[in-house]
Amino acid sequence: MLWYTGKRLLQMIPVFFGATFLIYFMVFSLPGDPIAALYGERPPSPAVIAQIRSEYNLDKPFIMQYLLYIGNFFQGDLGTTYSGRSVSDVMASAFPITARLAMLALAFEAFFGILVGLVAGLRKGKLFDASALVVSLLLISVPTFVIGFVLQFVFGVQLGWARTTVSGAAPLDELILPALVLASVSFAYIVRLTRASVSDNLNADFVRTATAKGLSRPRVVTVHVLRNSLVPVVTFLGVDIGSLMVGAIVTEGIFNINGVGGTVFKAIRLGEGPTVVSFIAVMVVIFVLANLLVDLLYAALDPRIRYAK
């Protein structure tokens, strides 16, 4: 197990450098001058512009900018925004909000998705199964921003059960509706994954053997069927952590949440390479660690899986 964990951690190195290099290159390639965009219609004197460009290393070639940024990154210096604010401070205020939103959405989609998928798989061909398939298909087909505006109008404007916009502190009770919007598409996929996996495992030899031994129906379903059916679902949830962080850009825009999505979008628009790369680098680390945790969970879910050198 330790050998496998070390191997996966080593795989993070090329992933980290590859992702940060590509993101930095794409931001560097954006048209326009970020300094001119910062000052708008009243640009400063050429001397001031040259000083600012030198301060942010914008007067150096792209590869030199990237190497200087990576060097500072590993020293704990994430740089400053073009407005003079520390990127670390921006990240400290934005990441906790998006993390709460993503974890709340992950809890919703995991609990309700597995529950609905389990019941649908056990009642394959029945009314509940057909209804679950129809609802999941609708959620997959409808864009997230449409679902967001509809729920915002119904629950926020018409019924008054939730706020249409989230306050700056973003408490959990205000994040429930945005989390449901963010989790809607993933919920549909989890329902379908769980249903298909449960349906297949119901006809497996180990289930028939457990039933023949006289085990009760609830024990067969929970211990044997559900446990083995969760392997593909856990894989999806591990990948979905990164997807939720990225997908939060749309949801945060709808509900005016000051999280990672809005911050990255503004940084891209202003051409702030270090800000964008710093946020993406942290998200890459979270994504890789989540997938490492998923791989280690395989052995707990399926006793046939063992990691050995």
Coordinates of C-alpha atoms in Angstrom, one line a residue:
M1 CA 0.0 0.0 0.0
L2 CA 2.8 2.4 0.9
W3 CA 4.6 1.6 -2.4
Y4 CA 1.4 2.3 -4.4
T5 CA 0.8 5.6 -2.5
G6 CA 4.3 6.7 -3.2
K7 CA 4.0 5.8 -6.8
R8 CA 0.8 7.9 -7.2
L9 CA 2.4 10.8 -5.4
L10 CA 5.3 10.8 -7.8
Q11 CA 2.8 10.9 -10.7
M12 CA 1.6 14.2 -9.3
I13 CA 4.8 15.9 -10.3
P14 CA 4.4 15.8 -14.1
V15 CA 0.7 16.5 -13.7
F16 CA 1.4 19.5 -11.6
F17 CA 4.0 21.0 -13.9
G18 CA 2.1 20.1 -17.1
A19 CA -1.2 21.7 -15.8
T20 CA 0.5 24.9 -14.5
F21 CA 2.6 25.3 -17.7
L22 CA -0.4 24.9 -20.0
I23 CA -2.6 27.3 -18.0
Y24 CA 0.2 29.9 -17.8
F25 CA 0.8 29.6 -21.5
M26 CA -3.0 30.1 -22.3
V27 CA -3.3 33.1 -20.1
F28 CA 0.0 34.5 -21.5
S29 CA -1.5 34.0 -25.1
L30 CA -4.6 36.0 -24.4
P31 CA -4.9 39.1 -26.5
G32 CA -4.6 42.6 -25.0
D33 CA -2.4 44.2 -22.4
P34 CA -3.4 43.5 -18.7
I35 CA -2.0 46.7 -17.5
A36 CA -4.0 48.7 -20.0
A37 CA -7.1 46.8 -19.0
L38 CA -6.4 47.5 -15.3
Y39 CA -6.4 51.3 -15.8
G40 CA -9.2 51.5 -18.3
E41 CA -9.6 54.7 -20.2
R42 CA -7.1 56.6 -18.1
P43 CA -3.8 54.8 -18.7
P44 CA -0.7 56.1 -16.7
S45 CA 2.4 57.5 -18.3
P46 CA 4.7 55.2 -20.2
A47 CA 7.3 55.3 -17.4
V48 CA 4.7 54.0 -14.9
I49 CA 3.6 51.3 -17.3
A50 CA 7.2 50.2 -17.8
Q51 CA 7.8 50.1 -14.0
I52 CA 4.6 48.0 -13.4
R53 CA 5.5 45.6 -16.2
S54 CA 9.0 45.2 -14.7
E55 CA 7.5 44.6 -11.2
Y56 CA 5.2 41.8 -12.5
N57 CA 7.9 40.4 -14.8
L58 CA 5.7 41.2 -17.8
D59 CA 8.7 42.5 -19.7
K60 CA 10.4 39.1 -19.7
P61 CA 9.9 36.2 -22.1
F62 CA 7.1 33.7 -21.4
I63 CA 9.4 30.9 -20.2
M64 CA 11.3 33.2 -17.9
Q65 CA 8.0 34.4 -16.4
Y66 CA 6.9 30.9 -15.8
L67 CA 10.2 29.8 -14.2
L68 CA 10.2 32.8 -11.9
Y69 CA 6.6 32.1 -10.9
I70 CA 7.3 28.4 -10.2
G71 CA 10.4 29.4 -8.1
N72 CA 8.4 31.8 -6.0
F73 CA 5.5 29.3 -5.8
F74 CA 7.7 26.6 -4.1
Q75 CA 8.9 29.3 -1.7
G76 CA 5.3 30.0 -0.6
D77 CA 5.0 33.3 -2.6
L78 CA 2.0 33.1 -4.8
G79 CA 2.5 36.7 -6.0
T80 CA 0.2 39.6 -6.0
T81 CA -2.7 40.6 -8.2
Y82 CA -2.4 43.6 -10.5
S83 CA -4.5 45.6 -8.0
G84 CA -1.8 45.0 -5.4
R85 CA -3.6 42.4 -3.3
S86 CA -1.8 39.2 -2.2
V87 CA -2.9 36.1 -4.2
S88 CA -2.7 34.2 -0.9
D89 CA -5.2 36.5 0.7
V90 CA -7.6 36.2 -2.3
M91 CA -7.3 32.4 -2.2
A92 CA -7.9 32.4 1.6
S93 CA -11.2 34.2 1.1
A94 CA -12.4 32.5 -2.0
F95 CA -11.4 28.8 -1.5
P96 CA -13.3 28.1 1.7
I97 CA -16.6 29.3 0.1
T98 CA -16.2 27.1 -3.0
A99 CA -15.0 24.2 -0.8
R100 CA -18.2 24.4 1.3
L101 CA -20.3 24.7 -1.8
A102 CA -18.6 21.7 -3.5
M103 CA -18.7 19.5 -0.4
L104 CA -22.3 20.2 0.2
A105 CA -23.1 19.4 -3.4
L106 CA -21.0 16.2 -3.2
A107 CA -22.9 15.1 -0.1
F108 CA -26.3 15.7 -1.8
E109 CA -25.4 13.9 -5.0
A110 CA -23.7 11.0 -3.2
F111 CA -26.4 10.3 -0.6
F112 CA -29.5 10.9 -2.8
G113 CA -27.9 9.6 -6.0
I114 CA -26.9 6.3 -4.4
L115 CA -30.2 5.9 -2.6
V116 CA -32.3 6.5 -5.7
G117 CA -30.0 4.4 -7.9
L118 CA -30.2 1.5 -5.4
V119 CA -34.0 1.5 -5.2
A120 CA -34.2 1.8 -9.0
G121 CA -31.8 -1.1 -9.5
L122 CA -33.7 -3.3 -7.1
R123 CA -37.0 -2.4 -8.8
K124 CA -35.7 -2.6 -12.4
G125 CA -38.6 -2.2 -14.9
K126 CA -41.0 -0.8 -12.3
L127 CA -42.6 2.6 -12.1
F128 CA -39.9 4.0 -9.8
D129 CA -37.1 2.8 -12.1
A130 CA -38.7 4.4 -15.1
S131 CA -39.3 7.7 -13.2
A132 CA -35.7 7.8 -12.0
L133 CA -34.4 7.3 -15.6
V134 CA -36.7 10.0 -17.0
V135 CA -35.7 12.5 -14.3
S136 CA -32.0 11.8 -14.6
L137 CA -32.2 12.2 -18.4
L138 CA -33.9 15.6 -18.0
L139 CA -31.2 16.7 -15.6
I140 CA -28.5 15.6 -18.0
S141 CA -30.1 17.3 -21.0
V142 CA -30.9 20.7 -19.4
P143 CA -27.9 23.1 -19.0
T144 CA -26.9 23.9 -15.5
F145 CA -27.6 27.6 -15.8
V146 CA -31.2 26.9 -16.9
I147 CA -31.7 24.7 -13.8
G148 CA -30.1 27.4 -11.7
F149 CA -32.4 30.2 -12.9
V150 CA -35.5 28.0 -12.7
L151 CA -34.8 27.0 -9.0
Q152 CA -33.8 30.5 -8.2
F153 CA -37.1 31.9 -9.6
V154 CA -39.3 29.2 -8.0
F155 CA -37.7 28.9 -4.5
G156 CA -36.3 32.4 -4.2
V157 CA -38.8 34.7 -6.0
Q158 CA -42.1 32.8 -6.0
L159 CA -41.9 30.8 -2.7
G160 CA -39.4 32.9 -0.8
W161 CA -37.8 29.8 0.7
A162 CA -34.3 30.8 -0.2
R163 CA -32.2 33.8 -1.0
T164 CA -31.7 34.6 -4.7
T165 CA -28.2 35.8 -4.0
V166 CA -25.7 34.6 -1.4
S167 CA -24.2 37.0 1.1
G168 CA -20.5 37.6 1.4
A169 CA -20.0 35.2 4.3
A170 CA -21.8 32.4 2.4
P171 CA -23.3 30.5 5.4
L172 CA -24.3 26.9 4.8
D173 CA -28.1 27.6 4.9
E174 CA -27.7 30.0 2.0
L175 CA -25.6 27.5 0.0
I176 CA -28.2 24.8 0.0
L177 CA -30.0 25.9 -3.2
P178 CA -26.7 26.6 -5.1
A179 CA -25.4 23.2 -4.0
L180 CA -28.5 21.5 -5.4
V181 CA -28.0 23.3 -8.7
L182 CA -24.3 22.3 -8.8
A183 CA -25.1 18.7 -7.9
S184 CA -28.0 18.2 -10.3
V185 CA -26.1 16.8 -13.3
S186 CA -23.7 14.6 -11.2
F187 CA -26.8 13.4 -9.2
A188 CA -28.3 12.1 -12.5
Y189 CA -25.1 10.3 -13.5
I190 CA -24.7 8.7 -10.0
V191 CA -28.3 7.4 -10.2
R192 CA -27.7 5.8 -13.6
L193 CA -24.3 4.4 -12.5
T194 CA -25.7 2.9 -9.2
R195 CA -28.8 1.5 -11.0
A196 CA -26.8 -0.2 -13.7
S197 CA -24.2 -1.6 -11.2
V198 CA -26.8 -2.9 -8.7
S199 CA -28.8 -4.5 -11.5
D200 CA -25.7 -6.3 -12.8
N201 CA -24.6 -7.5 -9.3
L202 CA -28.1 -8.8 -8.4
N203 CA -27.4 -11.6 -10.9
A204 CA -23.8 -12.3 -9.9
D205 CA -22.7 -15.6 -8.5
F206 CA -21.7 -14.3 -5.1
V207 CA -25.2 -12.8 -4.6
R208 CA -26.8 -16.2 -5.4
T209 CA -24.4 -17.9 -3.1
A210 CA -25.2 -15.5 -0.2
T211 CA -28.9 -16.0 -0.8
A212 CA -28.5 -19.8 -0.9
K213 CA -26.7 -19.6 2.5
G214 CA -29.9 -18.2 4.0
L215 CA -28.7 -14.6 4.5
S216 CA -31.5 -12.1 4.9
R217 CA -32.5 -9.8 2.0
P218 CA -31.3 -6.6 3.6
R219 CA -27.9 -8.1 4.4
V220 CA -27.5 -9.4 0.9
V221 CA -28.4 -6.0 -0.5
T222 CA -26.3 -3.8 1.8
V223 CA -23.2 -6.0 2.4
H224 CA -22.9 -7.8 -1.0
V225 CA -24.8 -5.9 -3.7
L226 CA -24.4 -2.3 -2.6
R227 CA -20.8 -2.6 -1.5
N228 CA -19.6 -4.1 -4.8
S229 CA -21.8 -1.7 -6.8
L230 CA -20.1 1.4 -5.2
V231 CA -16.7 0.9 -7.0
P232 CA -17.7 2.7 -10.2
V233 CA -19.7 5.3 -8.2
V234 CA -16.7 6.1 -6.0
T235 CA -14.6 6.5 -9.1
F236 CA -17.0 9.0 -10.5
L237 CA -17.2 10.9 -7.2
G238 CA -13.4 11.2 -7.0
V239 CA -13.3 12.7 -10.5
D240 CA -16.3 14.8 -9.8
I241 CA -14.6 16.7 -7.0
G242 CA -12.6 18.6 -9.6
S243 CA -15.6 19.0 -11.8
L244 CA -17.6 20.5 -9.0
M245 CA -14.9 23.1 -8.4
V246 CA -14.8 24.0 -12.1
G247 CA -18.6 23.8 -12.5
A248 CA -19.0 26.2 -9.6
I249 CA -18.1 29.1 -11.9
V250 CA -21.6 29.0 -13.5
T251 CA -23.4 28.4 -10.2
E252 CA -21.4 31.1 -8.4
G253 CA -22.2 33.5 -11.2
I254 CA -26.0 32.8 -10.9
F255 CA -26.1 33.2 -7.1
N256 CA -23.4 35.9 -6.9
I257 CA -21.1 33.8 -4.8
N258 CA -17.6 35.3 -4.2
G259 CA -15.8 32.0 -4.5
V260 CA -13.1 30.4 -6.7
G261 CA -15.2 30.5 -9.9
G262 CA -15.8 34.3 -9.9
T263 CA -12.2 35.0 -8.8
V264 CA -10.7 32.9 -11.6
F265 CA -13.1 34.3 -14.2
K266 CA -12.1 37.9 -13.3
A267 CA -8.4 37.0 -13.3
I268 CA -8.7 35.5 -16.8
R269 CA -10.5 38.5 -18.1
L270 CA -7.7 40.8 -16.7
G271 CA -5.0 38.5 -17.9
E272 CA -3.6 37.9 -14.3
G273 CA -1.5 34.8 -15.0
P274 CA -0.1 34.2 -11.5
T275 CA -3.6 34.4 -10.0
V276 CA -5.1 31.9 -12.4
V277 CA -2.2 29.5 -12.2
S278 CA -2.1 29.6 -8.4
F279 CA -5.8 28.7 -8.2
I280 CA -5.5 26.0 -10.8
A281 CA -2.4 24.6 -9.1
V282 CA -4.3 24.1 -5.8
M283 CA -7.2 22.6 -7.7
V284 CA -4.9 20.1 -9.5
V285 CA -3.4 19.0 -6.1
I286 CA -6.9 18.6 -4.7
F287 CA -8.0 16.6 -7.8
V288 CA -5.0 14.3 -7.7
L289 CA -5.3 13.7 -3.9
A290 CA -9.0 12.9 -4.3
N291 CA -8.2 10.3 -7.0
L292 CA -5.5 8.8 -4.8
L293 CA -8.0 8.5 -2.0
V294 CA -10.5 6.8 -4.4
D295 CA -7.9 4.3 -5.5
L296 CA -7.1 3.4 -1.8
L297 CA -10.9 3.0 -1.1
Y298 CA -11.1 0.3 -3.8
A299 CA -9.4 -2.2 -1.5
A300 CA -12.0 -1.5 1.2
L301 CA -15.0 -1.8 -1.1
D302 CA -13.8 -4.8 -3.1
P303 CA -11.8 -7.4 -1.2
R304 CA -10.5 -8.8 -4.5
I305 CA -8.4 -5.7 -5.0
R306 CA -5.0 -5.6 -3.3
Y307 CA -2.1 -3.2 -3.9
A308 CA 1.2 -4.9 -3.7
K309 CA 4.6 -4.3 -5.2

